[in-house]
Short mmCIF file of C-alpha atoms in Angstrom, two decimals:
data_model
loop_
_atom_site.label_atom_id
_atom_site.label_comp_id
_atom_site.label_asym_id
_atom_site.label_seq_id
_atom_site.Cartn_x
_atom_site.Cartn_y
_atom_site.Cartn_z
CA UNK A 17 -29.85 49.20 78.28
CA UNK A 18 -29.42 50.22 73.84
CA UNK A 19 -26.22 50.14 72.49
CA UNK A 20 -27.32 53.45 70.33
CA UNK A 21 -28.39 55.18 73.44
CA UNK A 22 -27.71 58.42 73.33
CA UNK A 23 -27.12 58.66 77.63
CA UNK A 24 -24.18 56.79 76.73
CA UNK A 25 -21.93 58.49 73.89
CA UNK A 26 -18.87 56.37 76.12
CA UNK A 27 -19.50 52.73 75.70
CA UNK A 28 -18.20 50.62 78.49
CA UNK A 29 -14.04 49.20 77.77
CA UNK A 30 -15.98 45.63 78.24
CA UNK A 31 -19.09 44.42 76.75
CA UNK A 32 -22.02 43.38 79.66
CA UNK A 33 -21.96 40.05 80.48
CA UNK A 34 -25.54 38.20 79.84
CA UNK A 35 -26.73 38.85 83.08
CA UNK A 36 -27.37 42.20 82.81
CA UNK A 37 -27.91 41.61 78.15
CA UNK A 38 -31.00 39.71 78.37
CA UNK A 39 -32.41 41.86 75.38
CA UNK A 40 -28.91 41.41 73.53
CA UNK A 41 -29.03 37.51 73.38
CA UNK A 42 -29.13 35.15 69.88
CA UNK A 43 -32.24 33.11 69.40
CA UNK A 44 -34.18 35.89 71.68
CA UNK A 45 -35.44 39.88 70.90
CA UNK A 46 -32.25 41.44 68.98
CA UNK A 47 -31.33 44.58 69.96
CA UNK A 48 -32.81 47.42 67.00
CA UNK A 49 -29.97 49.58 65.94
CA UNK A 50 -32.58 51.35 64.35
CA UNK A 51 -35.20 52.75 66.28
CA UNK A 52 -33.53 55.58 68.82
CA UNK A 53 -31.03 56.74 66.09
CA UNK A 54 -27.58 57.30 67.41
CA UNK A 55 -25.92 61.00 68.05
CA UNK A 56 -22.96 61.99 66.15
CA UNK A 57 -21.45 65.07 67.17
CA UNK A 58 -21.04 67.38 64.45
CA UNK A 59 -16.90 68.16 64.49
CA UNK A 60 -14.94 66.08 62.14
CA UNK A 61 -12.81 65.24 65.07
CA UNK A 62 -15.73 64.50 67.06
CA UNK A 63 -16.78 61.53 64.49
CA UNK A 64 -13.70 60.29 63.71
CA UNK A 65 -13.23 59.62 67.51
CA UNK A 66 -16.26 58.14 68.28
CA UNK A 67 -15.72 55.79 64.81
CA UNK A 68 -12.40 54.16 66.61
CA UNK A 69 -14.51 53.81 69.55
CA UNK A 70 -16.99 52.05 67.73
CA UNK A 71 -14.24 50.08 66.76
CA UNK A 72 -12.53 49.44 69.80
CA UNK A 73 -15.84 48.25 71.74
CA UNK A 74 -16.98 45.77 67.56
CA UNK A 75 -12.96 43.65 68.05
CA UNK A 76 -14.13 43.00 71.25
CA UNK A 77 -17.43 41.12 70.81
CA UNK A 78 -17.53 37.60 69.73
CA UNK A 79 -17.95 36.05 66.54
CA UNK A 80 -22.04 36.26 66.82
CA UNK A 81 -21.92 39.63 67.76
CA UNK A 82 -19.93 40.46 65.33
CA UNK A 83 -22.56 39.51 62.76
CA UNK A 84 -25.21 40.49 63.83
CA UNK A 85 -23.94 44.42 64.33
CA UNK A 86 -22.66 43.84 60.81
CA UNK A 87 -26.04 42.85 59.43
CA UNK A 88 -28.15 45.81 61.21
CA UNK A 89 -25.38 48.31 59.65
CA UNK A 90 -25.47 46.23 56.21
CA UNK A 91 -29.60 46.65 56.03
CA UNK A 92 -28.91 50.70 56.72
CA UNK A 93 -27.01 50.56 53.38
CA UNK A 94 -28.49 51.34 50.37
CA UNK A 95 -27.12 49.90 46.97
CA UNK A 96 -24.13 52.46 45.81
CA UNK A 97 -22.28 52.07 49.43
CA UNK A 98 -23.07 48.17 48.99
CA UNK A 99 -21.43 48.56 45.71
CA UNK A 100 -18.23 50.25 47.67
CA UNK A 101 -18.43 47.88 49.77
CA UNK A 102 -18.26 44.41 47.80
CA UNK A 103 -14.93 46.03 45.60
CA UNK A 104 -13.38 46.28 49.44
CA UNK A 105 -14.15 43.08 50.29
CA UNK A 106 -14.52 40.88 47.15
CA UNK A 107 -10.66 41.18 46.94
CA UNK A 108 -9.62 40.04 50.34
CA UNK A 109 -11.79 36.78 50.41
CA UNK A 110 -9.38 35.59 47.38
CA UNK A 111 -6.78 33.39 48.91
CA UNK A 112 -4.21 32.41 46.40
CA UNK A 113 -3.20 29.17 46.78
CA UNK A 114 -0.05 28.86 45.36
CA UNK A 115 1.48 32.21 46.43
CA UNK A 116 0.85 30.62 50.64
CA UNK A 117 2.53 27.22 49.81
CA UNK A 118 6.38 26.66 48.81
CA UNK A 119 7.57 26.81 45.59
CA UNK A 120 8.96 23.74 44.91
CA UNK A 121 5.24 22.57 46.12
CA UNK A 122 3.48 24.91 44.10
CA UNK A 123 5.74 23.63 41.13
CA UNK A 124 4.65 20.15 41.83
CA UNK A 125 1.08 20.65 41.59
CA UNK A 126 1.50 22.69 38.86
CA UNK A 127 3.28 19.56 36.61
CA UNK A 128 0.12 17.30 37.10
CA UNK A 129 -1.54 19.66 35.17
CA UNK A 130 -2.70 19.44 31.24
CA UNK A 131 -0.86 21.84 29.26
CA UNK A 132 -4.05 23.37 28.14
CA UNK A 133 -5.03 24.45 31.71
CA UNK A 134 -1.63 25.77 32.32
CA UNK A 135 -2.01 28.22 29.52
CA UNK A 136 -5.22 29.72 31.60
CA UNK A 137 -3.13 28.97 34.39
CA UNK A 138 -0.54 31.38 33.48
CA UNK A 139 -3.56 34.02 33.39
CA UNK A 140 -4.82 34.11 36.62
CA UNK A 141 -1.73 36.23 38.33
CA UNK A 142 1.16 38.33 37.56
CA UNK A 143 2.83 35.03 40.78
CA UNK A 144 0.81 32.22 38.82
CA UNK A 145 2.86 33.51 35.40
CA UNK A 146 6.18 33.56 36.73
CA UNK A 147 6.04 29.93 38.87
CA UNK A 148 5.24 29.26 34.70
CA UNK A 149 8.53 30.22 33.43
CA UNK A 150 10.15 28.17 35.91
CA UNK A 151 11.46 24.99 34.19
CA UNK A 152 11.00 22.62 36.47
CA UNK A 153 7.32 21.87 35.25
CA UNK A 154 8.29 21.75 32.19
CA UNK A 155 10.91 19.39 32.23
CA UNK A 156 8.19 16.93 34.40
CA UNK A 157 5.63 17.51 31.60
CA UNK A 158 8.40 16.66 29.02
CA UNK A 159 8.82 13.25 31.08
CA UNK A 160 5.21 12.52 31.96
CA UNK A 161 4.74 13.28 27.49
CA UNK A 162 8.17 11.35 26.81
CA UNK A 163 8.87 14.48 24.61
CA UNK A 164 13.00 14.24 26.55
CA UNK A 165 14.62 11.73 23.97
CA UNK A 166 13.36 14.30 21.61
CA UNK A 167 15.09 17.06 23.59
CA UNK A 168 17.67 18.40 21.14
CA UNK A 169 21.35 19.41 22.41
CA UNK A 170 20.82 22.90 21.62
CA UNK A 171 17.61 23.51 22.81
CA UNK A 172 18.28 24.93 26.10
CA UNK A 173 14.18 25.20 27.65
CA UNK A 174 12.38 22.71 28.61
CA UNK A 175 9.47 25.00 28.41
CA UNK A 176 9.76 26.33 24.95
CA UNK A 177 10.41 22.69 23.99
CA UNK A 178 7.68 20.96 25.40
CA UNK A 179 5.28 23.96 23.75
CA UNK A 180 6.94 23.13 20.08
CA UNK A 181 6.40 19.63 20.81
CA UNK A 182 3.01 20.23 22.29
CA UNK A 183 1.67 22.37 19.32
CA UNK A 184 3.84 19.43 16.68
CA UNK A 185 1.04 16.62 18.54
CA UNK A 186 -1.85 19.06 18.09
CA UNK A 187 -1.59 19.05 14.36
CA UNK A 188 -0.96 15.36 13.51
CA UNK A 189 -4.21 14.80 16.05
CA UNK A 190 -6.27 18.00 14.69
CA UNK A 191 -4.97 18.07 11.08
CA UNK A 192 -3.60 20.96 10.94
CA UNK A 193 -0.41 20.68 8.90
CA UNK A 194 0.74 21.57 5.39
CA UNK A 195 -0.20 19.15 2.78
CA UNK A 196 2.27 19.70 -0.19
CA UNK A 197 1.46 17.36 -3.49
CA UNK A 198 5.01 16.26 -4.90
CA UNK A 199 6.36 16.52 -8.59
CA UNK A 200 5.42 13.64 -10.15
CA UNK A 201 5.81 11.34 -13.90
CA UNK A 202 5.09 8.28 -12.48
CA UNK A 203 1.34 8.32 -13.60
CA UNK A 204 -0.08 4.50 -13.32
CA UNK A 205 3.60 3.09 -12.31
CA UNK A 206 4.18 0.55 -9.19
CA UNK A 207 5.76 3.02 -6.67
CA UNK A 208 8.02 0.16 -4.82
CA UNK A 209 9.84 2.31 -2.02
CA UNK A 210 10.39 4.99 0.22
CA UNK A 211 12.62 6.52 2.86
CA UNK A 212 12.89 10.35 4.09
CA UNK A 213 15.09 11.79 6.54
CA UNK A 214 15.40 16.04 7.16
CA UNK A 215 17.01 16.26 3.73
CA UNK A 216 15.86 13.95 1.06
CA UNK A 217 12.64 12.32 -0.09
CA UNK A 218 13.67 9.20 -2.01
CA UNK A 219 10.95 6.87 -3.85
CA UNK A 220 11.97 3.57 -5.86
CA UNK A 221 9.11 3.00 -8.91
CA UNK A 222 8.85 -0.33 -11.53
CA UNK A 223 9.62 1.72 -13.78
CA UNK A 224 13.61 1.84 -13.49
CA UNK A 225 13.77 5.24 -12.14
CA UNK A 226 14.32 6.24 -8.16
CA UNK A 227 12.77 10.14 -8.17
CA UNK A 228 14.34 11.91 -5.36
CA UNK A 229 13.31 15.30 -3.79
CA UNK A 230 14.06 17.88 -1.10
CA UNK A 231 12.43 17.70 2.57
CA UNK A 232 9.99 20.00 1.25
CA UNK A 233 8.66 18.36 -1.12
CA UNK A 234 10.57 20.01 -4.35
CA UNK A 235 11.15 17.47 -7.02
CA UNK A 236 15.62 17.40 -7.38
CA UNK A 237 16.01 15.04 -10.15
CA UNK A 238 15.46 11.19 -11.56
CA UNK A 239 18.30 8.56 -11.40
CA UNK A 240 18.17 6.92 -13.58
CA UNK A 241 21.20 3.68 -14.33
CA UNK A 242 18.95 0.55 -13.47
CA UNK A 243 17.64 -1.32 -16.35
CA UNK A 244 14.43 -3.00 -14.10
CA UNK A 245 11.86 -2.26 -11.68
CA UNK A 246 13.96 -0.87 -8.48
CA UNK A 247 12.51 -3.15 -5.94
CA UNK A 248 14.37 -2.05 -2.49
CA UNK A 249 16.36 1.43 -1.84
CA UNK A 250 17.98 2.70 1.59
CA UNK A 251 20.04 5.23 1.83
CA UNK A 252 21.76 6.80 4.93
CA UNK A 253 24.10 9.99 6.23
CA UNK A 254 28.06 9.64 6.44
CA UNK A 255 29.73 10.86 9.02
CA UNK A 256 30.97 14.22 6.51
CA UNK A 257 27.24 14.70 5.83
CA UNK A 258 26.64 13.60 2.00
CA UNK A 259 24.04 10.88 1.13
CA UNK A 260 24.84 7.30 0.21
CA UNK A 261 21.48 5.88 -1.72
CA UNK A 262 21.78 1.15 -1.86
CA UNK A 263 18.91 0.38 -5.09
CA UNK A 264 18.20 -3.15 -6.11
CA UNK A 265 15.73 -5.16 -8.19
CA UNK A 266 14.67 -6.70 -11.03
CA UNK A 267 18.59 -5.97 -13.67
CA UNK A 268 20.33 -7.48 -10.39
CA UNK A 269 22.61 -4.95 -9.84
CA UNK A 270 23.18 -3.08 -6.58
CA UNK A 271 23.49 0.10 -7.50
CA UNK A 272 25.34 2.84 -4.78
CA UNK A 273 24.83 6.48 -5.46
CA UNK A 274 26.08 9.84 -4.31
CA UNK A 275 22.27 11.54 -3.55
CA UNK A 276 23.58 15.08 -3.36
CA UNK A 277 25.98 14.99 -6.72
CA UNK A 278 23.11 12.11 -8.25
CA UNK A 279 25.71 10.10 -10.06
CA UNK A 280 26.52 6.40 -9.08
CA UNK A 281 29.83 5.33 -6.81
CA UNK A 282 29.54 1.52 -7.40
CA UNK A 283 27.34 -0.86 -9.12
CA UNK A 284 27.61 -4.31 -7.73
CA UNK A 285 26.54 -7.81 -9.45
CA UNK A 286 26.87 -11.02 -8.24
CA UNK A 287 23.22 -12.13 -7.74
CA UNK A 288 21.18 -14.17 -10.49
CA UNK A 289 17.72 -13.07 -9.97
CA UNK A 290 15.60 -9.81 -9.05
CA UNK A 291 17.05 -8.16 -6.01
CA UNK A 292 14.10 -8.56 -3.72
CA UNK A 293 14.99 -6.53 -0.29
CA UNK A 294 18.13 -5.21 1.36
CA UNK A 295 18.98 -3.18 4.08
CA UNK A 296 22.27 -1.15 4.85
CA UNK A 297 24.07 -1.36 8.87
CA UNK A 298 26.54 1.41 8.18
CA UNK A 299 28.76 3.23 5.64
CA UNK A 300 30.15 0.66 5.17
CA UNK A 301 28.17 -2.73 4.78
CA UNK A 302 24.44 -3.77 2.38
CA UNK A 303 23.00 -6.49 2.86
CA UNK A 304 20.56 -7.81 -0.38
CA UNK A 305 18.14 -10.97 -0.65
CA UNK A 306 17.25 -11.59 -3.78
CA UNK A 307 15.20 -14.74 -6.27
CA UNK A 308 17.92 -16.73 -6.45
CA UNK A 309 17.76 -17.79 -2.68
CA UNK A 310 21.24 -16.70 -1.80
CA UNK A 311 21.48 -13.00 1.25
CA UNK A 312 25.15 -11.21 -0.48
CA UNK A 313 27.37 -9.14 2.13
CA UNK A 314 28.22 -6.39 0.56
CA UNK A 315 31.42 -3.26 0.94
CA UNK A 316 29.99 -0.86 -0.21
CA UNK A 317 32.80 1.90 0.77
CA UNK A 318 35.04 -0.12 -1.36
CA UNK A 319 32.72 -1.91 -4.00
CA UNK A 320 33.35 -5.77 -2.78
CA UNK A 321 31.84 -8.56 -2.39
CA UNK A 322 32.44 -9.62 1.31
CA UNK A 323 29.97 -13.27 1.39
CA UNK A 324 27.69 -15.08 -0.12
CA UNK A 325 25.06 -15.99 1.79
CA UNK A 326 23.89 -19.92 0.71
CA UNK A 327 20.78 -22.22 2.28
CA UNK A 328 17.94 -20.80 2.10
CA UNK A 329 15.51 -23.20 -0.46
CA UNK A 330 13.75 -20.59 -1.92
CA UNK A 331 13.02 -15.93 -2.71
CA UNK A 332 14.99 -14.27 0.07
CA UNK A 333 11.23 -11.88 0.63
CA UNK A 334 13.00 -9.74 4.20
CA UNK A 335 15.48 -8.88 5.85
CA UNK A 336 16.44 -6.90 9.20
CA UNK A 337 19.62 -6.14 10.69
CA UNK A 338 20.92 -5.45 14.45
CA UNK A 339 25.12 -5.22 14.69
CA UNK A 340 26.41 -7.61 13.06
CA UNK A 341 23.79 -9.64 13.22
CA UNK A 342 21.20 -10.19 9.28
CA UNK A 343 18.00 -12.50 10.11
CA UNK A 344 16.00 -13.01 6.59
CA UNK A 345 12.70 -14.68 5.86
CA UNK A 346 12.22 -16.90 3.05
CA UNK A 347 9.54 -18.83 0.62
CA UNK A 348 10.44 -21.32 1.89
CA UNK A 349 8.84 -21.06 5.20
CA UNK A 350 12.36 -20.29 7.03
CA UNK A 351 14.17 -17.64 8.26
CA UNK A 352 17.34 -17.64 9.33
CA UNK A 353 20.50 -15.89 11.50
CA UNK A 354 23.09 -15.19 9.46
CA UNK A 355 26.87 -13.66 11.00
CA UNK A 356 28.00 -10.59 8.67
CA UNK A 357 31.46 -10.41 9.71
CA UNK A 358 31.80 -14.11 8.46
CA UNK A 359 28.82 -14.37 6.44
CA UNK A 360 27.85 -18.21 8.70
CA UNK A 361 24.32 -19.02 9.61
CA UNK A 362 23.90 -19.61 12.87
CA UNK A 363 20.30 -20.44 13.72
CA UNK A 364 17.61 -21.80 11.00
CA UNK A 365 14.07 -21.19 12.16
CA UNK A 366 11.37 -24.09 11.27
CA UNK A 367 7.81 -24.12 12.37
CA UNK A 368 6.03 -22.32 9.63
CA UNK A 369 3.42 -24.07 6.84
CA UNK A 370 4.13 -21.45 4.19
CA UNK A 371 6.42 -18.74 2.80
CA UNK A 372 7.10 -16.01 5.10
CA UNK A 373 6.46 -12.81 4.01
CA UNK A 374 7.46 -10.29 7.28
CA UNK A 375 10.66 -10.01 9.36
CA UNK A 376 11.86 -7.80 12.87
CA UNK A 377 14.50 -8.18 15.21
CA UNK A 378 16.20 -6.51 17.85
CA UNK A 379 19.14 -8.58 18.60
CA UNK A 380 17.03 -10.79 21.13
CA UNK A 381 13.93 -11.74 19.53
CA UNK A 382 13.91 -13.03 16.16
CA UNK A 383 9.04 -12.18 15.15
CA UNK A 384 8.27 -13.87 11.87
CA UNK A 385 4.46 -13.56 9.66
CA UNK A 386 3.41 -15.98 7.46
CA UNK A 387 1.15 -16.58 4.87
CA UNK A 388 -0.58 -18.98 7.41
CA UNK A 389 -1.17 -16.39 9.37
CA UNK A 390 0.57 -16.69 12.15
CA UNK A 391 3.60 -14.76 13.54
CA UNK A 392 6.41 -16.31 15.42
CA UNK A 393 8.49 -15.66 17.80
CA UNK A 394 12.35 -16.82 18.45
CA UNK A 395 15.19 -16.58 20.66
CA UNK A 396 17.81 -15.22 18.51
CA UNK A 397 20.03 -17.26 21.02
CA UNK A 398 18.86 -20.38 20.66
CA UNK A 399 17.04 -20.50 17.52
CA UNK A 400 14.29 -22.02 20.11
CA UNK A 401 10.11 -21.14 18.71
CA UNK A 402 9.11 -18.55 22.20
CA UNK A 403 5.47 -17.92 21.03
CA UNK A 404 3.16 -18.33 18.15
CA UNK A 405 1.01 -15.76 17.67
CA UNK A 406 -2.43 -16.45 17.01
CA UNK A 407 -4.85 -14.24 15.63
CA UNK A 408 -4.84 -12.86 11.56
CA UNK A 409 -6.58 -14.32 9.01
CA UNK A 410 -4.54 -13.82 6.00
CA UNK A 411 -1.12 -13.65 5.25
CA UNK A 412 0.63 -11.40 7.87
CA UNK A 413 2.86 -8.86 5.75
CA UNK A 414 4.02 -5.92 8.04
CA UNK A 415 5.68 -6.73 11.71
CA UNK A 416 7.97 -3.73 13.62
CA UNK A 417 8.96 -4.30 17.40
CA UNK A 418 8.96 -0.99 19.79
CA UNK A 419 11.85 -0.13 21.62
CA UNK A 420 10.28 0.36 25.07
CA UNK A 421 9.24 3.36 27.25
CA UNK A 422 10.14 4.16 30.11
CA UNK A 423 8.94 1.06 31.95
CA UNK A 424 6.44 0.41 29.23
CA UNK A 425 6.22 -3.57 28.19
CA UNK A 426 7.88 -4.16 24.29
CA UNK A 427 5.72 -4.48 21.71
CA UNK A 428 4.99 -5.76 18.42
CA UNK A 429 2.47 -4.42 15.75
CA UNK A 430 1.41 -7.02 13.08
CA UNK A 431 -0.75 -5.46 9.59
CA UNK A 432 -2.36 -8.51 7.72
CA UNK A 433 -4.62 -8.42 4.69
CA UNK A 434 -7.01 -9.52 6.71
CA UNK A 435 -7.37 -6.05 7.53
CA UNK A 436 -6.73 -5.73 11.07
CA UNK A 437 -3.78 -4.73 12.82
CA UNK A 438 -3.05 -6.00 16.37
CA UNK A 439 -0.70 -4.91 19.42
CA UNK A 440 0.65 -7.41 20.75
CA UNK A 441 2.29 -6.90 24.71
CA UNK A 442 6.26 -9.29 24.07
CA UNK A 443 6.35 -9.66 28.38
CA UNK A 444 3.38 -11.94 28.34
CA UNK A 445 2.30 -12.45 24.25
CA UNK A 446 -1.80 -11.60 24.77
CA UNK A 447 -3.23 -8.80 22.71
CA UNK A 448 -3.44 -5.70 24.01
CA UNK A 449 -5.80 -4.48 20.66
CA UNK A 450 -6.89 -5.46 17.99
CA UNK A 451 -7.59 -2.98 15.22
CA UNK A 452 -9.77 -3.30 12.32
CA UNK A 453 -8.90 -0.94 10.25
CA UNK A 454 -9.19 -1.15 6.83
CA UNK A 455 -11.94 -3.08 4.54
CA UNK A 456 -9.27 -5.47 2.67
CA UNK A 457 -5.43 -5.54 2.48
CA UNK A 458 -2.91 -3.65 4.53
CA UNK A 459 -0.89 -2.23 2.08
CA UNK A 460 1.80 -0.61 4.69
CA UNK A 461 2.38 0.07 8.60
CA UNK A 462 4.52 2.10 10.37
CA UNK A 463 4.52 2.81 14.47
CA UNK A 464 6.90 5.68 15.97
CA UNK A 465 5.70 6.55 19.99
CA UNK A 466 2.66 6.86 20.61
CA UNK A 467 1.18 6.45 16.45
CA UNK A 468 0.63 4.04 13.93
CA UNK A 469 -0.64 4.68 10.12
CA UNK A 470 -1.30 2.52 8.34
CA UNK A 471 -2.84 2.65 4.67
CA UNK A 472 -4.51 -0.32 3.10
CA UNK A 473 -5.50 -1.72 -0.99
CA UNK A 474 -8.66 0.05 0.14
CA UNK A 475 -7.55 3.62 -0.14
CA UNK A 476 -7.53 4.80 3.56
CA UNK A 477 -5.28 6.04 4.83
CA UNK A 478 -5.40 6.08 8.90
CA UNK A 479 -3.90 7.64 12.02
CA UNK A 480 -4.85 5.26 15.42
CA UNK A 481 -3.69 5.54 18.84
CA UNK A 482 -1.72 2.57 20.27
CA UNK A 483 -2.37 3.03 23.53
CA UNK A 484 -6.12 2.79 23.25
CA UNK A 485 -6.36 1.21 19.81
CA UNK A 486 -8.69 4.04 18.62
CA UNK A 487 -8.57 5.61 15.57
CA UNK A 488 -7.74 9.52 15.82
CA UNK A 489 -8.58 10.51 12.21
CA UNK A 490 -8.98 9.64 8.33
CA UNK A 491 -5.47 10.89 7.05
CA UNK A 492 -6.21 11.87 3.99
CA UNK A 493 -8.76 12.27 1.40
CA UNK A 494 -8.73 8.31 -0.15
CA UNK A 495 -7.61 7.34 -2.62
CA UNK A 496 -7.32 3.91 -5.12
CA UNK A 497 -4.53 2.23 -3.40
CA UNK A 498 -1.98 3.67 -1.16
CA UNK A 499 2.01 2.41 -1.75
CA UNK A 500 4.12 3.68 0.82
CA UNK A 501 3.82 5.82 3.61
CA UNK A 502 6.85 6.94 6.09
CA UNK A 503 6.36 9.54 9.10
CA UNK A 504 8.80 10.86 11.94
CA UNK A 505 8.51 13.40 14.91
CA UNK A 506 7.00 16.32 12.44
CA UNK A 507 6.85 14.62 8.72
CA UNK A 508 4.66 12.37 6.87
CA UNK A 509 4.72 11.31 3.09
CA UNK A 510 2.32 9.06 1.57
CA UNK A 511 2.02 7.84 -2.10
CA UNK A 512 -1.51 6.62 -3.18
CA UNK A 513 -2.90 6.60 -6.77
CA UNK A 514 -6.02 8.51 -7.22
CA UNK A 515 -8.26 9.20 -10.62
CA UNK A 516 -7.31 12.00 -12.19
CA UNK A 517 -10.73 12.87 -12.51
CA UNK A 518 -13.49 12.41 -10.93
CA UNK A 519 -15.18 10.03 -13.80
CA UNK A 520 -11.84 9.43 -15.33
CA UNK A 521 -10.42 5.56 -15.72
CA UNK A 522 -7.11 6.98 -15.43
CA UNK A 523 -5.21 6.42 -12.63
CA UNK A 524 -2.49 9.09 -11.07
CA UNK A 525 0.08 8.88 -8.53
CA UNK A 526 0.12 11.61 -5.53
CA UNK A 527 3.07 12.62 -3.40
CA UNK A 528 1.24 13.63 -0.07
CA UNK A 529 4.23 15.38 2.07
CA UNK A 530 2.13 16.51 5.50
CA UNK A 531 4.11 18.82 6.87
CA UNK A 532 3.29 19.17 10.99
CA UNK A 533 5.89 21.86 12.22
CA UNK A 534 4.69 25.23 10.99
CA UNK A 535 7.22 27.67 13.38
#
């Protein structure tokens, strides 16, 4: 019984059973569909009737017979017909996984992908593109990449915020930002201090001058008035939008400036030696530390002295403020905790064997770095030394405590004259990363988010990943010395010395403004 026998143009309603169709059993003799050509009626209607009957019979076959019949039919097709069949079959074989899932589950899957893959997914289909317009996925990504704490109030779309932030991060790591070399005539002078915000950049120098630039690196003015080198400065924005700058230095004077007008508001006198450090708590209070061994707490709103804090036996080298407490580190090898409101010394931290050069304070812990190469962590409540962190082999001159993100432990980053950076976990006091960063002393250091930016007396500036401890890239071309650096989410300022000419011995100061937000 041949399926295409001309004796039977009307096939039975059901396929014959296996007992009457032994020739068609798979694995034995295969039935042929080509030895005896089927007789096709000449009229169009007869052809359509025949196709309909053939289709009905095909639908009654099981999977094996369907496969066998399709194989024989395909063997009868030429390349052109096969190509036409392919255009019909290929789309049917494509399955849109996300379209078949509930939207909430699809969005959850998309939130697990990296940003580059998401960009490719948006081009797959109009449905996938529409899914990626939903803010749910982008909010999850903002949380994953820790972008939510920087979410601007006026920003309504998590999608736009994430893409903007991701472009900035990419510019940081791939060095695709814009560099501006700021005009200056500092020459071979020493830059002692630097601060920037979204409106101003202020540079203090040992030549008695303070240079003021706008946020784009354009020179505004020079502040003159100090009679000696400027060793410390800090400015802040007032509630009315104006800025106050407080500066101190070798002339023993504290000057309060109106930064917009470039004029002094107050000149505060009282220290009997160089002002080595200062910190501003708010628009009303500033604290200064001097080589005369004292701290002075000033009312910078009215230009008056509130308290003189005595107790140190040598120069006060560093300060840090948290709330109404200030800590000080001194060359007498001790640190002290003071009450700003009363001027009272609450604790004296004794334990270092040499001068203290760096201090950090978060309200709970006081951390000190010393010439004895050790770092000590103290309790601000009891005054007790909690731990001695060892590992550096030279003066520890830079400390920064990091605010923990989400469930991450509190961290400390230290930099020393041995050229090393160390990242410490303050839950178990273990060194998480030891980074051989520079060939000589680390001269400046800042940590923000997942980035560490360090400068050394080897003239190098380098960008590091705090999670891995790996070098992301050399940040700029090397110089002779790196004086100061500071950065925020979108910008970085690096001040270093370079030779004025390749074969010259004359040094010049280069102030570089790196902008990574080019929108």
